[in-house]
XYZ file of C-alpha atoms in Angstrom:
649
model
C 58.779 57.812 104.469
C 55.108 57.040 103.766
C 55.481 56.609 99.989
C 55.188 52.832 99.696
C 56.136 52.538 95.984
C 59.222 54.619 96.602
C 60.225 52.625 99.687
C 59.726 49.350 97.785
C 61.802 50.705 94.874
C 64.666 51.510 97.264
C 64.539 48.097 98.929
C 64.165 46.170 95.643
C 67.113 48.084 94.158
C 69.187 47.242 97.246
C 68.184 43.566 96.977
C 69.233 43.486 93.313
C 72.546 45.332 93.458
C 73.742 45.275 97.095
C 74.888 42.664 99.560
C 72.635 42.091 102.587
C 75.088 44.012 104.744
C 75.114 46.984 102.362
C 71.323 46.966 102.180
C 70.996 46.973 105.952
C 73.562 49.770 106.258
C 71.611 51.884 103.761
C 68.356 51.304 105.623
C 69.998 52.289 108.932
C 71.242 55.481 107.318
C 67.802 56.527 106.021
C 65.648 55.480 108.963
C 66.648 58.257 111.447
C 65.462 60.883 108.983
C 62.029 59.272 108.919
C 61.923 59.040 112.704
C 62.781 62.723 113.002
C 60.474 64.078 110.303
C 57.614 61.541 110.087
C 57.633 60.122 113.580
C 58.196 56.496 112.592
C 61.094 54.441 111.207
C 61.460 52.870 107.809
C 60.196 49.284 107.425
C 62.798 46.573 107.798
C 64.494 44.912 104.851
C 62.657 41.697 105.586
C 59.273 43.437 105.270
C 59.758 43.833 101.512
C 62.108 40.964 100.740
C 61.174 39.270 97.414
C 61.997 35.936 95.935
C 64.201 35.869 92.858
C 61.206 35.218 90.621
C 59.255 38.097 92.150
C 62.259 40.399 91.871
C 62.529 39.612 88.158
C 58.949 40.836 87.689
C 59.709 44.334 89.056
C 59.671 47.127 86.461
C 63.183 47.931 85.187
C 63.932 51.352 83.680
C 66.978 52.573 81.805
C 68.302 56.127 82.043
C 66.802 57.219 78.716
C 63.304 55.956 79.526
C 63.432 57.420 82.998
C 64.425 60.832 81.679
C 61.671 60.785 79.047
C 58.987 59.954 81.606
C 60.389 62.018 84.485
C 57.267 64.161 84.720
C 54.818 61.246 84.529
C 53.638 59.896 87.910
C 54.787 56.318 88.562
C 52.498 54.333 90.842
C 54.392 51.058 90.825
C 57.832 50.121 92.187
C 60.693 50.349 89.706
C 64.433 49.773 89.724
C 67.201 50.955 87.359
C 68.854 48.640 84.889
C 72.457 47.631 85.427
C 73.914 50.430 83.237
C 71.935 53.122 84.975
C 72.771 51.628 88.361
C 76.475 51.616 87.443
C 76.286 55.308 86.564
C 74.563 56.044 89.855
C 77.152 54.106 91.806
C 79.986 55.838 89.960
C 78.373 59.218 90.652
C 78.198 58.606 94.402
C 81.696 57.150 94.584
C 83.243 60.033 92.631
C 81.433 62.630 94.723
C 82.650 61.202 98.008
C 86.113 60.488 96.619
C 86.387 64.177 95.761
C 84.952 65.041 99.161
C 87.640 62.931 100.853
C 90.360 64.601 98.777
C 88.983 67.950 99.934
C 89.422 66.829 103.529
C 92.925 65.492 102.822
C 94.030 68.755 101.239
C 92.546 70.811 104.083
C 94.488 68.749 106.611
C 97.594 69.151 104.444
C 97.285 72.922 104.990
C 97.454 72.386 108.738
C 100.293 69.875 108.335
C 102.303 72.452 106.372
C 102.237 74.937 109.229
C 102.793 72.158 111.727
C 106.001 71.326 109.849
C 107.058 74.994 109.710
C 106.517 75.389 113.457
C 108.312 72.093 114.150
C 111.328 73.318 112.154
C 111.236 76.581 114.097
C 111.209 74.704 117.397
C 114.069 72.509 116.195
C 116.126 75.542 115.192
C 115.368 77.182 118.520
C 116.461 74.066 120.422
C 119.724 73.802 118.506
C 120.416 77.515 119.003
C 119.889 77.283 122.756
C 122.053 74.187 123.105
C 124.952 75.344 120.952
C 127.571 78.007 121.546
C 126.637 81.248 123.336
C 125.921 84.477 121.478
C 129.062 86.058 120.098
C 130.932 82.768 119.638
C 132.394 82.016 116.164
C 129.903 80.407 113.780
C 130.421 77.974 110.926
C 130.663 79.216 107.353
C 127.530 77.447 106.170
C 125.477 78.970 108.972
C 126.869 82.427 108.259
C 125.950 81.923 104.597
C 122.383 80.921 105.523
C 121.992 83.964 107.768
C 123.456 86.286 105.139
C 121.546 84.847 102.177
C 118.250 83.659 103.631
C 117.478 84.828 107.188
C 118.696 88.429 107.416
C 118.209 90.030 103.983
C 114.972 91.390 102.573
C 113.314 89.451 99.775
C 114.607 91.913 97.232
C 117.173 94.650 97.578
C 115.089 96.764 99.945
C 111.549 97.348 101.209
C 111.155 94.881 104.007
C 109.807 97.217 106.684
C 109.072 100.225 104.486
C 105.831 99.993 102.545
C 106.072 99.827 98.759
C 104.161 102.799 97.337
C 102.723 103.159 100.881
C 100.443 100.221 100.054
C 102.056 96.966 101.173
C 105.218 95.526 102.686
C 107.356 92.689 101.398
C 108.249 90.017 103.977
C 111.861 89.064 104.766
C 113.408 86.512 102.437
C 112.943 83.401 104.565
C 109.322 84.264 105.342
C 108.779 85.030 101.646
C 110.030 81.576 100.687
C 107.681 79.935 103.202
C 104.711 82.013 102.068
C 105.506 81.474 98.370
C 105.492 77.716 98.922
C 102.201 78.025 100.769
C 100.582 80.126 98.037
C 101.724 77.695 95.331
C 100.500 74.792 97.437
C 97.071 76.400 97.804
C 96.878 77.115 94.079
C 97.810 73.574 93.066
C 95.384 72.004 95.520
C 92.442 73.723 93.839
C 92.605 71.417 90.802
C 93.483 67.705 91.291
C 90.945 64.923 91.892
C 88.054 65.996 89.632
C 86.820 63.047 87.533
C 84.296 64.631 85.199
C 82.165 62.270 83.103
C 79.001 62.160 81.014
C 76.134 60.485 82.802
C 76.779 61.938 86.248
C 73.486 61.508 88.048
C 74.005 64.494 90.337
C 75.373 67.008 87.850
C 74.768 66.030 84.209
C 77.080 68.595 82.534
C 80.787 69.264 82.859
C 80.052 72.863 83.890
C 77.905 71.759 86.804
C 80.388 69.133 87.938
C 83.360 71.486 87.774
C 81.481 74.350 89.462
C 80.361 72.102 92.328
C 83.750 70.466 92.842
C 85.662 73.776 92.735
C 83.139 75.318 95.129
C 83.554 72.446 97.584
C 87.355 72.384 97.294
C 87.824 76.108 97.878
C 85.296 76.016 100.706
C 87.312 73.294 102.418
C 90.603 75.132 101.856
C 89.140 78.389 103.162
C 87.739 77.042 106.418
C 90.858 74.908 106.973
C 92.974 78.085 107.205
C 91.039 79.453 110.172
C 92.749 77.569 113.037
C 96.135 78.861 111.866
C 94.724 82.377 111.397
C 93.770 82.335 115.071
C 97.020 80.643 116.170
C 99.158 83.341 114.566
C 96.926 86.146 115.901
C 97.232 85.187 119.585
C 99.630 87.140 121.797
C 99.927 84.303 124.317
C 100.827 81.563 121.881
C 103.125 78.918 123.411
C 104.575 78.275 119.965
C 105.884 81.847 119.969
C 108.403 81.212 122.731
C 109.015 77.622 121.603
C 110.111 78.873 118.182
C 111.590 82.156 119.374
C 109.815 84.011 116.573
C 108.738 87.575 117.098
C 105.139 88.713 117.199
C 105.842 90.571 113.946
C 106.611 87.252 112.249
C 103.471 85.674 113.673
C 101.402 88.659 112.599
C 102.871 88.417 109.106
C 101.805 84.769 108.820
C 98.393 85.682 110.267
C 97.788 88.283 107.563
C 98.890 86.124 104.649
C 96.961 83.033 105.721
C 93.879 85.206 106.196
C 94.317 86.664 102.706
C 94.502 83.198 101.176
C 91.397 82.165 103.129
C 89.536 85.195 101.755
C 90.527 84.364 98.168
C 89.316 80.786 98.610
C 86.048 82.036 100.144
C 85.415 84.406 97.235
C 86.061 81.653 94.676
C 83.852 79.325 96.747
C 80.985 81.827 96.617
C 81.397 82.561 92.897
C 81.563 78.863 92.022
C 78.419 78.085 94.017
C 76.638 81.000 92.351
C 77.560 79.592 88.931
C 76.524 76.114 90.040
C 73.153 77.298 91.326
C 72.417 79.292 88.175
C 73.421 76.526 85.734
C 71.573 73.841 87.683
C 68.246 75.630 87.178
C 68.898 78.201 84.467
C 66.401 80.410 86.256
C 67.323 83.708 87.927
C 64.292 83.513 90.207
C 65.532 80.184 91.563
C 68.881 81.804 92.370
C 67.105 84.642 94.158
C 65.093 82.166 96.219
C 68.358 80.582 97.400
C 69.041 83.760 99.400
C 66.091 82.872 101.608
C 67.976 79.814 102.867
C 69.870 80.372 106.135
C 73.028 78.562 105.074
C 73.108 80.550 101.811
C 72.693 84.099 103.099
C 74.935 83.410 106.110
C 77.629 82.188 103.728
C 77.193 85.314 101.634
C 77.483 87.570 104.682
C 80.583 85.687 105.854
C 82.281 86.094 102.469
C 81.404 89.788 102.188
C 82.648 90.379 105.741
C 85.937 88.634 104.978
C 86.408 90.749 101.859
C 85.726 93.947 103.813
C 88.188 92.874 106.511
C 90.789 92.270 103.822
C 90.317 95.790 102.489
C 90.284 97.335 105.965
C 93.570 95.618 106.845
C 95.472 97.257 103.981
C 98.734 98.819 105.096
C 97.733 102.400 104.263
C 94.528 102.079 106.311
C 96.277 100.459 109.284
C 99.010 103.083 109.250
C 96.689 106.101 109.319
C 93.658 104.718 111.161
C 95.010 101.938 113.345
C 92.555 102.385 116.204
C 89.608 102.384 113.801
C 91.071 99.351 112.050
C 91.322 97.523 115.366
C 87.699 98.173 116.283
C 86.450 97.231 112.791
C 88.606 94.106 112.809
C 87.215 92.870 116.122
C 83.558 93.414 115.250
C 83.846 92.058 111.732
C 85.639 88.974 113.028
C 82.710 88.338 115.348
C 80.171 88.782 112.537
C 82.193 86.541 110.247
C 82.522 83.754 112.786
C 78.835 83.728 113.757
C 77.622 83.718 110.151
C 80.145 81.034 109.214
C 78.857 78.880 112.082
C 75.318 79.050 110.698
C 76.611 78.549 107.162
C 78.076 75.121 107.976
C 75.408 74.140 110.498
C 73.652 72.061 107.793
C 76.563 69.585 107.908
C 75.637 68.523 111.458
C 78.956 69.468 113.021
C 81.187 67.959 110.328
C 83.139 71.208 110.017
C 83.046 72.245 113.662
C 86.460 70.770 114.350
C 87.849 73.646 112.270
C 85.887 76.142 114.371
C 86.287 74.773 117.902
C 90.086 75.375 117.918
C 89.461 79.011 116.972
C 87.103 79.447 119.903
C 89.498 77.708 122.285
C 92.480 79.778 121.139
C 90.561 83.045 121.420
C 89.185 82.280 124.892
C 92.545 81.082 126.227
C 94.381 84.079 124.816
C 91.868 86.500 126.365
C 92.051 84.754 129.721
C 95.836 84.960 129.729
C 95.726 88.610 128.682
C 93.300 89.351 131.480
C 95.451 87.445 133.962
C 98.605 89.308 132.954
C 96.821 92.646 133.206
C 95.331 91.900 136.622
C 98.637 90.679 138.037
C 100.702 93.613 136.783
C 98.235 96.497 136.853
C 95.070 95.864 138.829
C 96.568 94.209 141.913
C 99.229 96.921 142.512
C 96.597 99.612 142.025
C 94.208 98.187 144.618
C 96.861 97.011 147.068
C 99.183 100.039 146.878
C 97.050 102.642 145.120
C 99.701 103.274 142.475
C 99.247 105.164 139.248
C 101.601 105.997 136.436
C 103.059 109.482 136.061
C 103.125 110.979 132.579
C 105.504 113.834 131.779
C 105.572 115.710 128.500
C 108.389 118.012 127.382
C 107.302 120.407 124.662
C 110.880 120.972 123.500
C 111.578 117.249 123.045
C 108.064 116.326 121.856
C 108.393 113.146 123.904
C 106.176 111.828 126.686
C 107.745 109.891 129.537
C 105.478 107.463 131.425
C 106.883 106.395 134.783
C 105.619 102.899 135.651
C 108.185 102.103 138.341
C 105.588 101.325 141.001
C 103.940 98.740 138.758
C 107.096 96.746 138.167
C 109.118 94.417 140.404
C 112.332 95.800 141.826
C 114.548 94.154 139.254
C 115.730 95.141 135.772
C 113.587 94.326 132.758
C 115.845 92.574 130.289
C 116.158 93.873 126.700
C 113.756 92.396 124.174
C 110.663 92.505 126.392
C 107.730 94.826 125.875
C 104.305 95.543 127.341
C 100.941 96.524 125.918
C 99.690 99.781 127.364
C 95.989 100.480 127.974
C 94.484 103.774 129.078
C 91.047 102.696 130.380
C 89.387 106.083 130.153
C 86.390 106.772 127.945
C 84.857 104.567 125.293
C 88.179 103.614 123.723
C 89.762 101.971 126.729
C 90.036 98.713 124.796
C 92.841 100.171 122.648
C 96.366 99.021 123.400
C 99.796 99.675 121.948
C 103.113 97.870 122.564
C 105.983 99.782 124.158
C 109.502 98.783 125.127
C 110.330 99.336 128.789
C 113.337 101.448 129.644
C 114.776 99.772 132.721
C 117.447 102.053 134.197
C 119.043 103.210 137.432
C 118.781 106.719 138.738
C 122.172 108.401 139.116
C 121.921 109.118 142.841
C 120.594 111.498 145.500
C 121.866 114.594 143.721
C 119.176 114.182 141.115
C 115.911 116.140 141.354
C 112.809 114.319 142.562
C 110.877 112.184 140.148
C 107.674 113.472 138.512
C 105.631 111.367 140.949
C 107.295 112.978 143.957
C 106.809 116.460 142.527
C 103.122 115.852 141.941
C 102.621 114.391 145.424
C 104.316 117.417 146.940
C 102.001 119.765 145.049
C 98.868 117.812 145.927
C 99.565 117.415 149.631
C 101.362 120.700 150.133
C 104.207 119.067 152.062
C 107.878 118.543 151.618
C 108.101 114.862 150.881
C 111.482 113.310 151.278
C 112.450 111.756 147.915
C 112.549 108.004 147.833
C 116.083 107.907 146.484
C 117.421 109.679 149.569
C 116.363 106.795 151.755
C 117.535 104.086 149.393
C 120.858 103.099 148.001
C 122.308 105.099 145.146
C 121.162 103.779 141.801
C 117.468 103.231 142.499
C 115.818 101.213 139.737
C 113.278 102.976 137.509
C 111.041 101.822 134.668
C 109.652 104.172 132.037
C 108.033 104.249 128.617
C 109.256 106.850 126.136
C 106.321 107.705 123.890
C 106.311 109.822 120.762
C 102.741 111.176 120.566
C 100.932 110.669 117.277
C 97.204 110.105 116.860
C 94.874 107.806 118.755
C 95.765 106.829 122.303
C 99.141 108.598 122.415
C 97.562 111.725 120.939
C 94.920 111.742 123.678
C 97.667 111.460 126.290
C 99.427 114.448 124.746
C 96.222 116.502 124.691
C 95.629 115.770 128.352
C 99.090 117.010 129.253
C 98.781 120.029 126.943
C 95.910 121.255 129.100
C 98.384 122.388 131.776
C 100.017 124.973 129.450
C 103.407 124.263 130.994
C 106.658 123.602 129.136
C 107.104 120.456 131.214
C 103.672 119.046 131.996
C 103.058 116.183 134.430
C 99.968 114.295 135.491
C 99.005 111.056 137.170
C 97.229 108.736 134.765
C 95.450 105.439 135.175
C 96.974 102.798 132.954
C 96.854 99.035 132.592
C 99.852 97.016 131.497
C 99.708 93.641 129.791
C 102.869 91.597 129.511
C 105.675 91.010 129.394
C 105.944 89.758 125.831
C 108.927 89.174 123.601
C 112.158 87.283 124.096
C 115.153 88.112 126.238
C 117.979 89.425 124.074
C 121.253 88.895 125.920
C 124.183 90.240 123.893
C 126.785 89.925 126.640
C 128.640 87.305 124.597
C 129.797 89.997 122.162
C 132.722 92.299 122.803
C 130.895 95.237 121.210
C 127.266 96.094 120.598
C 126.261 98.745 118.071
C 122.759 100.181 118.448
C 121.503 102.243 115.520
C 118.303 104.046 116.386
C 116.158 106.946 115.372
C 113.869 109.120 117.477
C 112.050 107.132 120.173
C 114.011 104.041 119.135
C 116.524 105.114 121.800
C 114.522 102.911 124.195
C 116.301 99.856 122.759
C 119.691 101.446 123.372
C 118.798 102.396 126.954
C 117.747 98.856 127.825
C 120.853 97.266 126.330
C 123.220 99.838 127.846
C 122.005 99.333 131.419
C 121.700 95.568 131.092
C 125.186 95.069 129.648
C 126.893 97.466 132.059
C 125.329 95.680 135.028
C 125.776 92.171 133.633
C 129.485 92.001 132.773
C 132.652 94.060 132.668
C 133.789 93.845 129.058
C 130.997 94.470 126.512
C 131.015 98.008 125.156
C 127.893 99.685 123.834
C 128.087 102.111 120.908
C 124.938 104.119 120.219
C 124.357 105.880 116.894
C 121.211 107.971 117.310
C 119.534 110.052 114.615
C 117.374 112.797 116.095
C 116.260 116.237 114.846
C 117.616 118.401 117.690
C 119.704 118.256 120.866
C 116.850 118.728 123.311
C 115.920 115.080 123.430
C 119.484 113.653 123.719
C 120.261 116.030 126.570
C 117.052 115.073 128.346
C 117.780 111.341 127.960
C 121.360 111.795 129.145
C 120.082 113.632 132.223
C 117.664 110.831 133.033
C 117.641 107.336 131.493
C 121.320 107.282 130.481
C 122.681 109.454 133.318
C 124.204 106.596 135.308
C 125.972 104.922 132.363
C 126.758 107.590 129.755
C 129.827 108.779 131.676
C 131.356 105.307 132.016
C 133.973 103.883 129.673
C 131.503 101.247 128.515
C 128.867 103.372 126.780
C 129.576 105.716 123.866
C 126.991 107.684 121.975
C 127.075 109.598 118.715
C 124.103 111.844 118.020
C 123.295 112.657 114.397
C 121.334 115.906 114.288
C 119.110 115.749 111.233
C 117.745 119.330 111.448
C 119.605 122.375 110.147
C 122.939 123.145 111.810
C 122.105 126.858 111.854
C 119.053 126.188 114.030
C 121.212 124.330 116.534
C 123.730 127.153 116.559
C 121.048 129.707 117.383
C 119.964 127.726 120.439
C 123.445 126.630 121.511
C 123.547 128.961 124.532
C 120.486 127.221 126.008
C 122.054 123.755 125.854
C 124.976 122.179 127.744
C 128.303 123.249 126.329
C 129.951 119.853 126.677
C 127.422 117.101 126.140
C 128.445 113.550 127.086
C 128.178 112.435 123.470
C 129.653 113.184 120.069
C 127.625 115.398 117.749
C 127.474 114.962 113.984
C 125.202 116.728 111.555
C 123.084 115.056 108.891
C 121.567 111.610 108.576
C 123.847 108.666 109.374
C 124.893 106.326 106.599
C 124.241 102.897 108.108
C 126.951 101.111 106.159
C 129.570 103.723 107.013
C 128.672 103.631 110.705
C 128.852 99.837 110.790
C 132.226 99.712 109.075
C 133.585 102.397 111.385
C 132.593 100.512 114.522
C 133.599 97.131 113.105
C 137.150 98.415 112.814
C 137.303 99.393 116.487
C 135.476 96.311 117.797
C 137.787 94.070 119.821
C 136.465 90.670 118.850
C 132.818 90.360 117.805
C 130.057 92.864 117.247
C 126.275 92.614 117.443
C 124.115 95.140 115.591
C 120.736 96.252 116.911
C 118.446 98.648 115.078
C 115.274 100.419 116.185
C 113.659 103.162 114.162
C 111.385 103.935 111.264
C 110.760 101.287 108.573
C 113.022 103.161 106.145
C 115.771 103.320 108.756
C 115.450 99.605 109.548
C 115.572 98.665 105.863
C 118.722 100.730 105.366
C 120.397 99.000 108.329
C 119.370 95.550 107.149
C 120.687 96.243 103.653
C 123.980 97.476 105.138
C 124.418 94.272 107.159
């Protein structure tokens, strides 16, 4: 800003090769930098305006002469010749043309998912407006469902992990993701015009390294808004499209993986560019002292670690640890990325602001749902959940009736359960609500009433005796594993009773999911395994109460009879004896073991008993033959079980 020969050289060059408007625009662009760093603006164009004769006397250098004398101080103004100026102009134009293509491709990434979501909303709208569930469908739509929507990508392994390492998405999602991966790969290459004489990057290696680094950097940061969109629980697009959270989470993981790959290539390409531009390892090491450089390195390393920590085998065995690591690493990544792009004066912030807005809005809605469902009832009515654990069934039952409104929870909805005790109260897990009606006043008191009677030492009149028969109840059926459910089991184990009960403080967040009304079908077949019976319970009670013709057939695979008898005495007690609900229990443990304990179990259970694991295709064909008109199939169980059912359909 105070180098007069340099300032004159800039102005004389502008006078020779630019229009007056271009010259003034260039001066306006440079002057703020001088005001900020030197405390005064650049001189005006008129201050150094020369006549044509004077301009012709200014020293003119060509590229060769300039390169040869680059290390010699020049104390007089100089301008490039026309050839050198043309190369400089081409260099700037090509750089910004590539830069603009980078922006275009990054917006194309967002447009792709905008189109996918728009198609999902369109399909959802058509589905809602057309015939009800169970009505005959056209052949082309049946073909699309059979060939594209329902089947796995290959013959199996949609829910079950391949080699316990990764899962393969359903076929339709695989097609979408394959297109997206190919699109990202192709967009890494077009628009690079490499040429000799580039004034920024003289060699092809430097030009290609810089352009690839910029392109992959753009494509990486452009993925982030959609990563956050598909990670949010309270996403309005979720109910507009009707997609499940599992589908959204699938897209979230794959977009994040692609963003990580782009970020790694971006970092490698910039490392190559920095090394080739100087050829000096010490210069590369000094780059790590720059804030934007080391923050970018930390962001890339954090993304790579998150990618490894989100592997299926790690999530399956250490989900709670994965969740904590994921949250903290996401915070580190976002902060370091912010400082990495800070040098661009906010040019990339419009990729980051949506992420912040989505995260804040999602957390506010989560908090609001939790306060409305859990905190307000606790402080206004002093309610707590009642947990009951049966050692023989290895199943915990969590009674949340007092938290819920006095109306049935429709099938398809679920809640996230928090247990805000200790340092891990942030953990949450989704559970399906069993919404059912108690069979009547002949039933024993609920766990809550039993506990209250023990604590107060009084004979409390059960609630169901003062209310109409068929009091509504809401419960979670929880199979204890590790983490939060394991801690619940350990707490109940402390009582050393065969049936242990305790009041527990819980928070509920929800409801989430989509209402699944199957009343348009004449028959509904529910194939489930273990704790997947919750889906059957919800559908059985909803369909029995909703209409007078749909029949529910339950095929349940479970190791022993203890759990089916317990469910039939509680959640299914009011419907299992009707002519609308039929259940077949497949005992997967040894028949001899059941025979030894037969005297301890009811002689005539309200369900059919078969031994061995059910063959999904055989069960479906058997019930299809007895279905009156149309049949819907619902499955809930382990990934292997779900894959077998999907393949059978």
